[in-house]
PDB file of C-alpha atoms in Angstrom:
ATOM      1  CA  GLU A   1      11.234  16.480  -4.987  1.00 54.00           C
ATOM      2  CA  THR A   2       8.494  16.346  -2.374  1.00 67.00           C
ATOM      3  CA  GLY A   3       6.962  13.106  -1.517  1.00 90.00           C
ATOM      4  CA  VAL A   4       3.372  12.346  -0.697  1.00 94.00           C
ATOM      5  CA  THR A   5       2.152  14.377   2.317  1.00 95.00           C
ATOM      6  CA  GLN A   6      -1.078  13.991   4.497  1.00 97.00           C
ATOM      7  CA  SER A   7      -2.836  16.070   6.872  1.00 96.00           C
ATOM      8  CA  PRO A   8      -3.497  16.196   9.744  1.00 97.00           C
ATOM      9  CA  THR A   9      -1.086  13.681  11.282  1.00 96.00           C
ATOM     10  CA  HIS A  10      -3.490  12.749  14.032  1.00 96.00           C
ATOM     11  CA  LEU A  11      -7.113  13.340  14.667  1.00 96.00           C
ATOM     12  CA  ILE A  12      -9.689  12.514  17.295  1.00 98.00           C
ATOM     13  CA  LYS A  13     -13.377  12.408  16.698  1.00 97.00           C
ATOM     14  CA  THR A  14     -16.589  11.128  18.228  1.00 98.00           C
ATOM     15  CA  ARG A  15     -18.962   8.698  16.974  1.00 98.00           C
ATOM     16  CA  GLY A  16     -21.418  10.260  14.508  1.00 97.00           C
ATOM     17  CA  GLN A  17     -19.128  12.985  13.382  1.00 98.00           C
ATOM     18  CA  GLN A  18     -17.727  13.608  10.019  1.00 98.00           C
ATOM     19  CA  VAL A  19     -13.953  13.856   8.965  1.00 98.00           C
ATOM     20  CA  THR A  20     -12.045  14.989   6.061  1.00 98.00           C
ATOM     21  CA  LEU A  21      -8.500  13.802   5.465  1.00 98.00           C
ATOM     22  CA  ARG A  22      -6.158  15.424   2.946  1.00 98.00           C
ATOM     23  CA  CYS A  23      -3.366  14.245   0.606  1.00 97.00           C
ATOM     24  CA  SER A  24      -0.920  15.924  -1.624  1.00 95.00           C
ATOM     25  CA  SER A  25       0.500  13.705  -4.321  1.00 91.00           C
ATOM     26  CA  GLN A  26       4.010  13.501  -5.337  1.00 87.00           C
ATOM     27  CA  SER A  27       5.023  15.808  -8.180  1.00 85.00           C
ATOM     28  CA  GLY A  28       4.261  14.219 -11.510  1.00 84.00           C
ATOM     29  CA  HIS A  29       1.780  11.769 -10.069  1.00 89.00           C
ATOM     30  CA  ASN A  30      -1.816  11.845 -11.319  1.00 89.00           C
ATOM     31  CA  THR A  31      -3.458   8.863  -9.505  1.00 91.00           C
ATOM     32  CA  VAL A  32      -4.187   8.719  -5.865  1.00 93.00           C
ATOM     33  CA  SER A  33      -5.429   5.707  -3.773  1.00 93.00           C
ATOM     34  CA  TRP A  34      -6.671   5.654  -0.257  1.00 95.00           C
ATOM     35  CA  TYR A  35      -6.301   2.725   2.293  1.00 95.00           C
ATOM     36  CA  GLN A  36      -7.469   2.073   5.735  1.00 96.00           C
ATOM     37  CA  GLN A  37      -5.054   0.120   8.005  1.00 95.00           C
ATOM     38  CA  ALA A  38      -6.292  -1.158  11.463  1.00 93.00           C
ATOM     39  CA  LEU A  39      -4.001  -2.047  14.075  1.00 90.00           C
ATOM     40  CA  GLY A  40      -1.995  -5.433  13.214  1.00 88.00           C
ATOM     41  CA  GLN A  41      -3.455  -5.795   9.791  1.00 90.00           C
ATOM     42  CA  GLY A  42      -2.447  -4.857   6.255  1.00 90.00           C
ATOM     43  CA  PRO A  43      -3.762  -1.812   4.411  1.00 92.00           C
ATOM     44  CA  GLN A  44      -7.248  -2.287   2.954  1.00 91.00           C
ATOM     45  CA  PHE A  45      -8.021  -0.489  -0.333  1.00 90.00           C
ATOM     46  CA  ILE A  46     -10.782   2.071  -0.195  1.00 94.00           C
ATOM     47  CA  PHE A  47     -10.724   3.638  -3.570  1.00 92.00           C
ATOM     48  CA  GLN A  48      -8.656   5.321  -6.320  1.00 91.00           C
ATOM     49  CA  TYR A  49      -8.905   8.537  -8.148  1.00 92.00           C
ATOM     50  CA  TYR A  50      -7.549   9.247 -11.571  1.00 89.00           C
ATOM     51  CA  ARG A  51      -8.177  12.466 -13.515  1.00 87.00           C
ATOM     52  CA  GLU A  52     -10.614  13.647 -10.869  1.00 90.00           C
ATOM     53  CA  GLU A  53     -12.701  10.503 -11.206  1.00 91.00           C
ATOM     54  CA  GLU A  54     -13.271   7.470  -8.900  1.00 90.00           C
ATOM     55  CA  ASN A  55     -11.529   4.591 -10.623  1.00 85.00           C
ATOM     56  CA  GLY A  56     -12.065   1.473  -8.631  1.00 86.00           C
ATOM     57  CA  ARG A  57     -13.382   0.947  -5.157  1.00 89.00           C
ATOM     58  CA  GLY A  58     -12.877  -1.608  -2.417  1.00 88.00           C
ATOM     59  CA  ASN A  59     -15.529  -3.047   0.064  1.00 88.00           C
ATOM     60  CA  PHE A  60     -16.298   0.220   1.861  1.00 94.00           C
ATOM     61  CA  PRO A  61     -19.753   1.690   2.371  1.00 96.00           C
ATOM     62  CA  PRO A  62     -20.931   4.865   0.663  1.00 96.00           C
ATOM     63  CA  ARG A  63     -20.202   7.063   3.843  1.00 97.00           C
ATOM     64  CA  PHE A  64     -16.677   6.836   2.589  1.00 97.00           C
ATOM     65  CA  SER A  65     -16.195   9.320  -0.141  1.00 97.00           C
ATOM     66  CA  GLY A  66     -13.504  11.220  -1.901  1.00 96.00           C
ATOM     67  CA  LEU A  67     -12.372  13.925  -4.244  1.00 96.00           C
ATOM     68  CA  GLN A  68      -9.464  14.625  -6.405  1.00 95.00           C
ATOM     69  CA  PHE A  69      -8.583  18.131  -7.511  1.00 93.00           C
ATOM     70  CA  PRO A  70      -7.026  19.453 -10.691  1.00 92.00           C
ATOM     71  CA  ASN A  71      -3.616  19.631  -9.022  1.00 89.00           C
ATOM     72  CA  TYR A  72      -4.092  15.882  -8.273  1.00 91.00           C
ATOM     73  CA  SER A  73      -4.404  16.442  -4.525  1.00 93.00           C
ATOM     74  CA  SER A  74      -7.226  14.457  -2.808  1.00 96.00           C
ATOM     75  CA  GLU A  75      -9.598  14.254   0.069  1.00 97.00           C
ATOM     76  CA  LEU A  76     -11.143  11.287   1.879  1.00 98.00           C
ATOM     77  CA  ASN A  77     -14.336  11.966   3.600  1.00 98.00           C
ATOM     78  CA  VAL A  78     -16.002   9.731   6.167  1.00 98.00           C
ATOM     79  CA  ASN A  79     -19.519  10.495   7.512  1.00 97.00           C
ATOM     80  CA  ALA A  80     -21.381   9.054  10.546  1.00 98.00           C
ATOM     81  CA  LEU A  81     -18.187   7.858  12.149  1.00 98.00           C
ATOM     82  CA  GLU A  82     -18.184   4.573  13.815  1.00 97.00           C
ATOM     83  CA  LEU A  83     -15.797   3.179  16.477  1.00 97.00           C
ATOM     84  CA  ASP A  84     -14.366   0.751  13.856  1.00 96.00           C
ATOM     85  CA  ASP A  85     -13.206   3.540  11.692  1.00 98.00           C
ATOM     86  CA  SER A  86     -10.459   4.091  14.038  1.00 97.00           C
ATOM     87  CA  ALA A  87      -7.339   3.330  11.905  1.00 97.00           C
ATOM     88  CA  LEU A  88      -4.369   4.585  10.113  1.00 96.00           C
ATOM     89  CA  TYR A  89      -5.468   6.036   6.792  1.00 98.00           C
ATOM     90  CA  LEU A  90      -2.811   5.976   3.946  1.00 97.00           C
ATOM     91  CA  CYS A  91      -2.728   7.813   0.762  1.00 96.00           C
ATOM     92  CA  ALA A  92      -0.639   6.705  -2.093  1.00 94.00           C
ATOM     93  CA  SER A  93       0.162   8.330  -5.398  1.00 92.00           C
ATOM     94  CA  SER A  94       1.243   6.822  -8.702  1.00 89.00           C
ATOM     95  CA  PRO A  95       3.246   8.501 -11.622  1.00 88.00           C
ATOM     96  CA  ARG A  96       1.807   8.939 -15.082  1.00 84.00           C
ATOM     97  CA  GLU A  97       4.303   6.672 -16.585  1.00 82.00           C
ATOM     98  CA  ASN A  98       3.772   3.816 -14.206  1.00 80.00           C
ATOM     99  CA  ARG A  99       0.399   3.819 -12.488  1.00 78.00           C
ATOM    100  CA  ASP A 100       0.982   0.320 -11.238  1.00 78.00           C
ATOM    101  CA  THR A 101       3.565   1.674  -8.682  1.00 85.00           C
ATOM    102  CA  GLN A 102       2.271   3.413  -5.573  1.00 89.00           C
ATOM    103  CA  TYR A 103       4.197   5.647  -3.320  1.00 92.00           C
ATOM    104  CA  PHE A 104       2.680   6.143   0.214  1.00 94.00           C
ATOM    105  CA  GLY A 105       2.402   9.039   2.543  1.00 95.00           C
ATOM    106  CA  PRO A 106       2.983   8.819   6.353  1.00 95.00           C
ATOM    107  CA  GLY A 107      -0.671   8.448   7.040  1.00 96.00           C
ATOM    108  CA  THR A 108      -3.345   9.947   9.347  1.00 97.00           C
ATOM    109  CA  ARG A 109      -4.039   8.256  12.592  1.00 97.00           C
ATOM    110  CA  LEU A 110      -7.831   8.746  13.251  1.00 97.00           C
ATOM    111  CA  THR A 111      -9.216   7.724  16.775  1.00 97.00           C
ATOM    112  CA  VAL A 112     -13.078   7.658  17.070  1.00 97.00           C
ATOM    113  CA  LEU A 113     -14.309   7.804  20.689  1.00 97.00           C
TER     114      LEU A 113
ATOM    115  CA  LEU B   1      -9.069 -10.284  -6.879  1.00 56.00           C
ATOM    116  CA  ALA B   2      -5.527 -11.429  -6.712  1.00 60.00           C
ATOM    117  CA  LYS B   3      -5.158 -12.633  -3.171  1.00 80.00           C
ATOM    118  CA  THR B   4      -1.679 -13.319  -1.669  1.00 88.00           C
ATOM    119  CA  THR B   5      -0.307 -15.740   1.015  1.00 91.00           C
ATOM    120  CA  GLN B   6       2.852 -14.924   2.911  1.00 94.00           C
ATOM    121  CA  PRO B   7       4.527 -16.484   6.049  1.00 96.00           C
ATOM    122  CA  ILE B   8       3.343 -14.556   9.183  1.00 95.00           C
ATOM    123  CA  SER B   9       6.712 -14.189  10.632  1.00 97.00           C
ATOM    124  CA  MET B  10      10.361 -14.869  10.015  1.00 97.00           C
ATOM    125  CA  ASP B  11      13.487 -14.588  12.100  1.00 97.00           C
ATOM    126  CA  SER B  12      17.004 -13.825  10.857  1.00 97.00           C
ATOM    127  CA  TYR B  13      20.378 -12.647  12.063  1.00 97.00           C
ATOM    128  CA  GLU B  14      22.316  -9.643  11.049  1.00 97.00           C
ATOM    129  CA  GLY B  15      24.320 -10.100   7.936  1.00 97.00           C
ATOM    130  CA  GLN B  16      22.360 -13.092   6.641  1.00 97.00           C
ATOM    131  CA  GLU B  17      20.338 -13.115   3.339  1.00 97.00           C
ATOM    132  CA  VAL B  18      16.589 -13.294   3.816  1.00 98.00           C
ATOM    133  CA  ASN B  19      14.005 -14.641   1.313  1.00 98.00           C
ATOM    134  CA  ILE B  20      10.417 -14.034   1.768  1.00 97.00           C
ATOM    135  CA  THR B  21       8.049 -15.975  -0.631  1.00 96.00           C
ATOM    136  CA  CYS B  22       4.582 -14.753  -1.647  1.00 95.00           C
ATOM    137  CA  SER B  23       1.918 -17.045  -3.388  1.00 94.00           C
ATOM    138  CA  HIS B  24      -0.454 -15.432  -5.663  1.00 90.00           C
ATOM    139  CA  ASN B  25      -2.198 -18.334  -7.632  1.00 89.00           C
ATOM    140  CA  ASN B  26      -4.804 -16.247  -9.405  1.00 85.00           C
ATOM    141  CA  ILE B  27      -2.611 -13.509 -10.727  1.00 87.00           C
ATOM    142  CA  ALA B  28      -4.012 -11.751 -13.798  1.00 84.00           C
ATOM    143  CA  THR B  29      -2.077 -11.222 -16.987  1.00 86.00           C
ATOM    144  CA  ASN B  30      -1.651  -7.511 -16.412  1.00 82.00           C
ATOM    145  CA  ASP B  31      -0.875  -7.608 -12.770  1.00 86.00           C
ATOM    146  CA  TYR B  32       2.395  -6.508 -11.451  1.00 89.00           C
ATOM    147  CA  ILE B  33       4.127  -7.697  -8.314  1.00 91.00           C
ATOM    148  CA  THR B  34       5.245  -5.167  -5.892  1.00 92.00           C
ATOM    149  CA  TRP B  35       6.877  -5.522  -2.529  1.00 95.00           C
ATOM    150  CA  TYR B  36       6.598  -2.984   0.296  1.00 95.00           C
ATOM    151  CA  GLN B  37       8.310  -2.472   3.764  1.00 97.00           C
ATOM    152  CA  GLN B  38       6.374  -0.864   6.624  1.00 96.00           C
ATOM    153  CA  PHE B  39       7.512   0.221  10.029  1.00 95.00           C
ATOM    154  CA  PRO B  40       4.984   0.775  12.909  1.00 91.00           C
ATOM    155  CA  SER B  41       2.875   3.875  12.306  1.00 87.00           C
ATOM    156  CA  GLN B  42       4.514   4.822   9.020  1.00 91.00           C
ATOM    157  CA  GLY B  43       3.295   4.312   5.455  1.00 93.00           C
ATOM    158  CA  PRO B  44       4.526   1.483   3.441  1.00 94.00           C
ATOM    159  CA  ARG B  45       7.757   2.133   1.598  1.00 94.00           C
ATOM    160  CA  PHE B  46       8.199   0.853  -2.011  1.00 93.00           C
ATOM    161  CA  ILE B  47      10.983  -1.689  -2.304  1.00 96.00           C
ATOM    162  CA  ILE B  48      10.942  -3.270  -5.709  1.00 95.00           C
ATOM    163  CA  GLN B  49       8.417  -4.216  -8.400  1.00 93.00           C
ATOM    164  CA  GLY B  50       8.524  -6.615 -11.269  1.00 94.00           C
ATOM    165  CA  TYR B  51       6.393  -8.503 -13.806  1.00 93.00           C
ATOM    166  CA  LYS B  52       8.468 -11.614 -14.616  1.00 91.00           C
ATOM    167  CA  THR B  53      11.940 -13.096 -14.139  1.00 89.00           C
ATOM    168  CA  LYS B  54      14.378 -11.357 -11.921  1.00 95.00           C
ATOM    169  CA  VAL B  55      14.640  -7.602 -11.018  1.00 96.00           C
ATOM    170  CA  THR B  56      17.372  -6.175  -8.885  1.00 96.00           C
ATOM    171  CA  ASN B  57      17.881  -2.856  -7.366  1.00 95.00           C
ATOM    172  CA  GLU B  58      20.214  -1.338  -4.772  1.00 95.00           C
ATOM    173  CA  VAL B  59      18.164  -2.784  -1.873  1.00 94.00           C
ATOM    174  CA  ALA B  60      16.765  -6.112  -2.956  1.00 97.00           C
ATOM    175  CA  SER B  61      16.023  -8.646  -5.694  1.00 97.00           C
ATOM    176  CA  LEU B  62      12.902 -10.167  -6.862  1.00 98.00           C
ATOM    177  CA  PHE B  63      12.509 -13.535  -8.298  1.00 97.00           C
ATOM    178  CA  ILE B  64       9.356 -14.370 -10.352  1.00 97.00           C
ATOM    179  CA  PRO B  65       9.001 -17.920 -11.837  1.00 96.00           C
ATOM    180  CA  ALA B  66       7.743 -18.344 -15.417  1.00 95.00           C
ATOM    181  CA  ASP B  67       4.153 -19.178 -14.208  1.00 95.00           C
ATOM    182  CA  ARG B  68       4.109 -16.071 -12.006  1.00 94.00           C
ATOM    183  CA  LYS B  69       2.030 -17.887  -9.303  1.00 94.00           C
ATOM    184  CA  SER B  70       4.607 -16.767  -6.700  1.00 95.00           C
ATOM    185  CA  SER B  71       7.489 -14.433  -6.044  1.00 96.00           C
ATOM    186  CA  THR B  72      10.374 -14.247  -3.774  1.00 97.00           C
ATOM    187  CA  LEU B  73      11.860 -11.017  -2.122  1.00 98.00           C
ATOM    188  CA  SER B  74      15.551 -11.421  -1.372  1.00 98.00           C
ATOM    189  CA  LEU B  75      17.223  -8.988   0.929  1.00 97.00           C
ATOM    190  CA  PRO B  76      20.888  -9.419   1.091  1.00 95.00           C
ATOM    191  CA  ARG B  77      22.852  -8.948   4.331  1.00 94.00           C
ATOM    192  CA  VAL B  78      20.037  -7.712   6.574  1.00 97.00           C
ATOM    193  CA  SER B  79      20.650  -5.385   9.436  1.00 97.00           C
ATOM    194  CA  LEU B  80      18.693  -4.580  12.618  1.00 97.00           C
ATOM    195  CA  SER B  81      16.961  -1.779  10.887  1.00 96.00           C
ATOM    196  CA  ASP B  82      15.440  -4.200   8.395  1.00 97.00           C
ATOM    197  CA  THR B  83      13.128  -5.386  11.102  1.00 97.00           C
ATOM    198  CA  ALA B  84       9.658  -4.573   9.642  1.00 97.00           C
ATOM    199  CA  VAL B  85       6.673  -5.900   8.062  1.00 97.00           C
ATOM    200  CA  TYR B  86       6.953  -6.866   4.404  1.00 98.00           C
ATOM    201  CA  TYR B  87       4.043  -6.916   2.100  1.00 95.00           C
ATOM    202  CA  CYS B  88       3.453  -8.511  -1.389  1.00 93.00           C
ATOM    203  CA  LEU B  89       0.994  -6.740  -3.492  1.00 90.00           C
ATOM    204  CA  VAL B  90      -0.393  -8.156  -6.749  1.00 87.00           C
ATOM    205  CA  ALA B  91      -2.498  -5.670  -8.778  1.00 80.00           C
ATOM    206  CA  GLY B  92      -2.751  -3.759 -11.900  1.00 71.00           C
ATOM    207  CA  VAL B  93      -4.447  -0.521 -12.560  1.00 62.00           C
ATOM    208  CA  TYR B  94      -5.398  -1.261 -16.128  1.00 59.00           C
ATOM    209  CA  ASN B  95      -7.512  -4.302 -14.850  1.00 54.00           C
ATOM    210  CA  PHE B  96      -9.056  -1.963 -12.382  1.00 51.00           C
ATOM    211  CA  ASN B  97      -8.022  -4.636  -9.784  1.00 52.00           C
ATOM    212  CA  LYS B  98      -8.629  -3.880  -6.101  1.00 64.00           C
ATOM    213  CA  PHE B  99      -5.367  -3.695  -4.295  1.00 76.00           C
ATOM    214  CA  TYR B 100      -4.937  -6.464  -1.729  1.00 77.00           C
ATOM    215  CA  PHE B 101      -2.154  -6.110   0.787  1.00 82.00           C
ATOM    216  CA  GLY B 102      -2.814  -9.296   2.923  1.00 77.00           C
ATOM    217  CA  SER B 103      -1.259  -9.482   6.387  1.00 83.00           C
ATOM    218  CA  GLY B 104       2.416  -9.342   5.299  1.00 94.00           C
ATOM    219  CA  THR B 105       5.307 -11.056   6.896  1.00 97.00           C
ATOM    220  CA  LYS B 106       6.936  -9.689  10.127  1.00 97.00           C
ATOM    221  CA  LEU B 107      10.602  -9.893   9.696  1.00 98.00           C
ATOM    222  CA  ASN B 108      12.594  -9.847  13.117  1.00 98.00           C
ATOM    223  CA  VAL B 109      16.440  -9.374  12.533  1.00 97.00           C
ATOM    224  CA  LYS B 110      18.416 -10.279  15.633  1.00 97.00           C
ATOM    225  CA  PRO B 111      21.936  -9.226  16.487  1.00 95.00           C
TER     226      PRO B 111
END
């Protein structure tokens, strides 16, 4: 069984640019959540997608947006990048039978210069 | 929003049992308690999850008192490879709670 995968592994962008991060959920999982983790801090919840719709959102501005596709994979889009957006972006998927449990991918390290 | 409080750091020695406690006074009825382990620059790894009383799996035990306002992760006979940050997460999708990880507990296992 393949776990949660994320791409790319690392990414460097400049201020004002836009970025798209991708996540493939684990087989049998239909819920995907995205987190931002700054250095030395715990993961911060961005939003969650369930059945292709946003299902809960944390304290992030609208320039953070997402999508979930029919195969339950997901994208995180960030517009107008700021220096403070530099972080590890984590994707987590949850199984149909227990949506309270999340399994995380390895993350995408985004650096904004 | 179910916020959690954990010790910032803990030290232990190889072979010892380690107990990490998390306080979550405003836990909601439908919230579950989940513990994760995270190594630097990696995603958190699921350790154990519970709702009440005691849960045990092959790597850890989770103790939850009747009022559910706290929980204790117990790691038996730790090794150097258990050095990591441990997070307590209290949330439930059916309440559409926002998942709050907090700062975690940095466990340092010494030889």
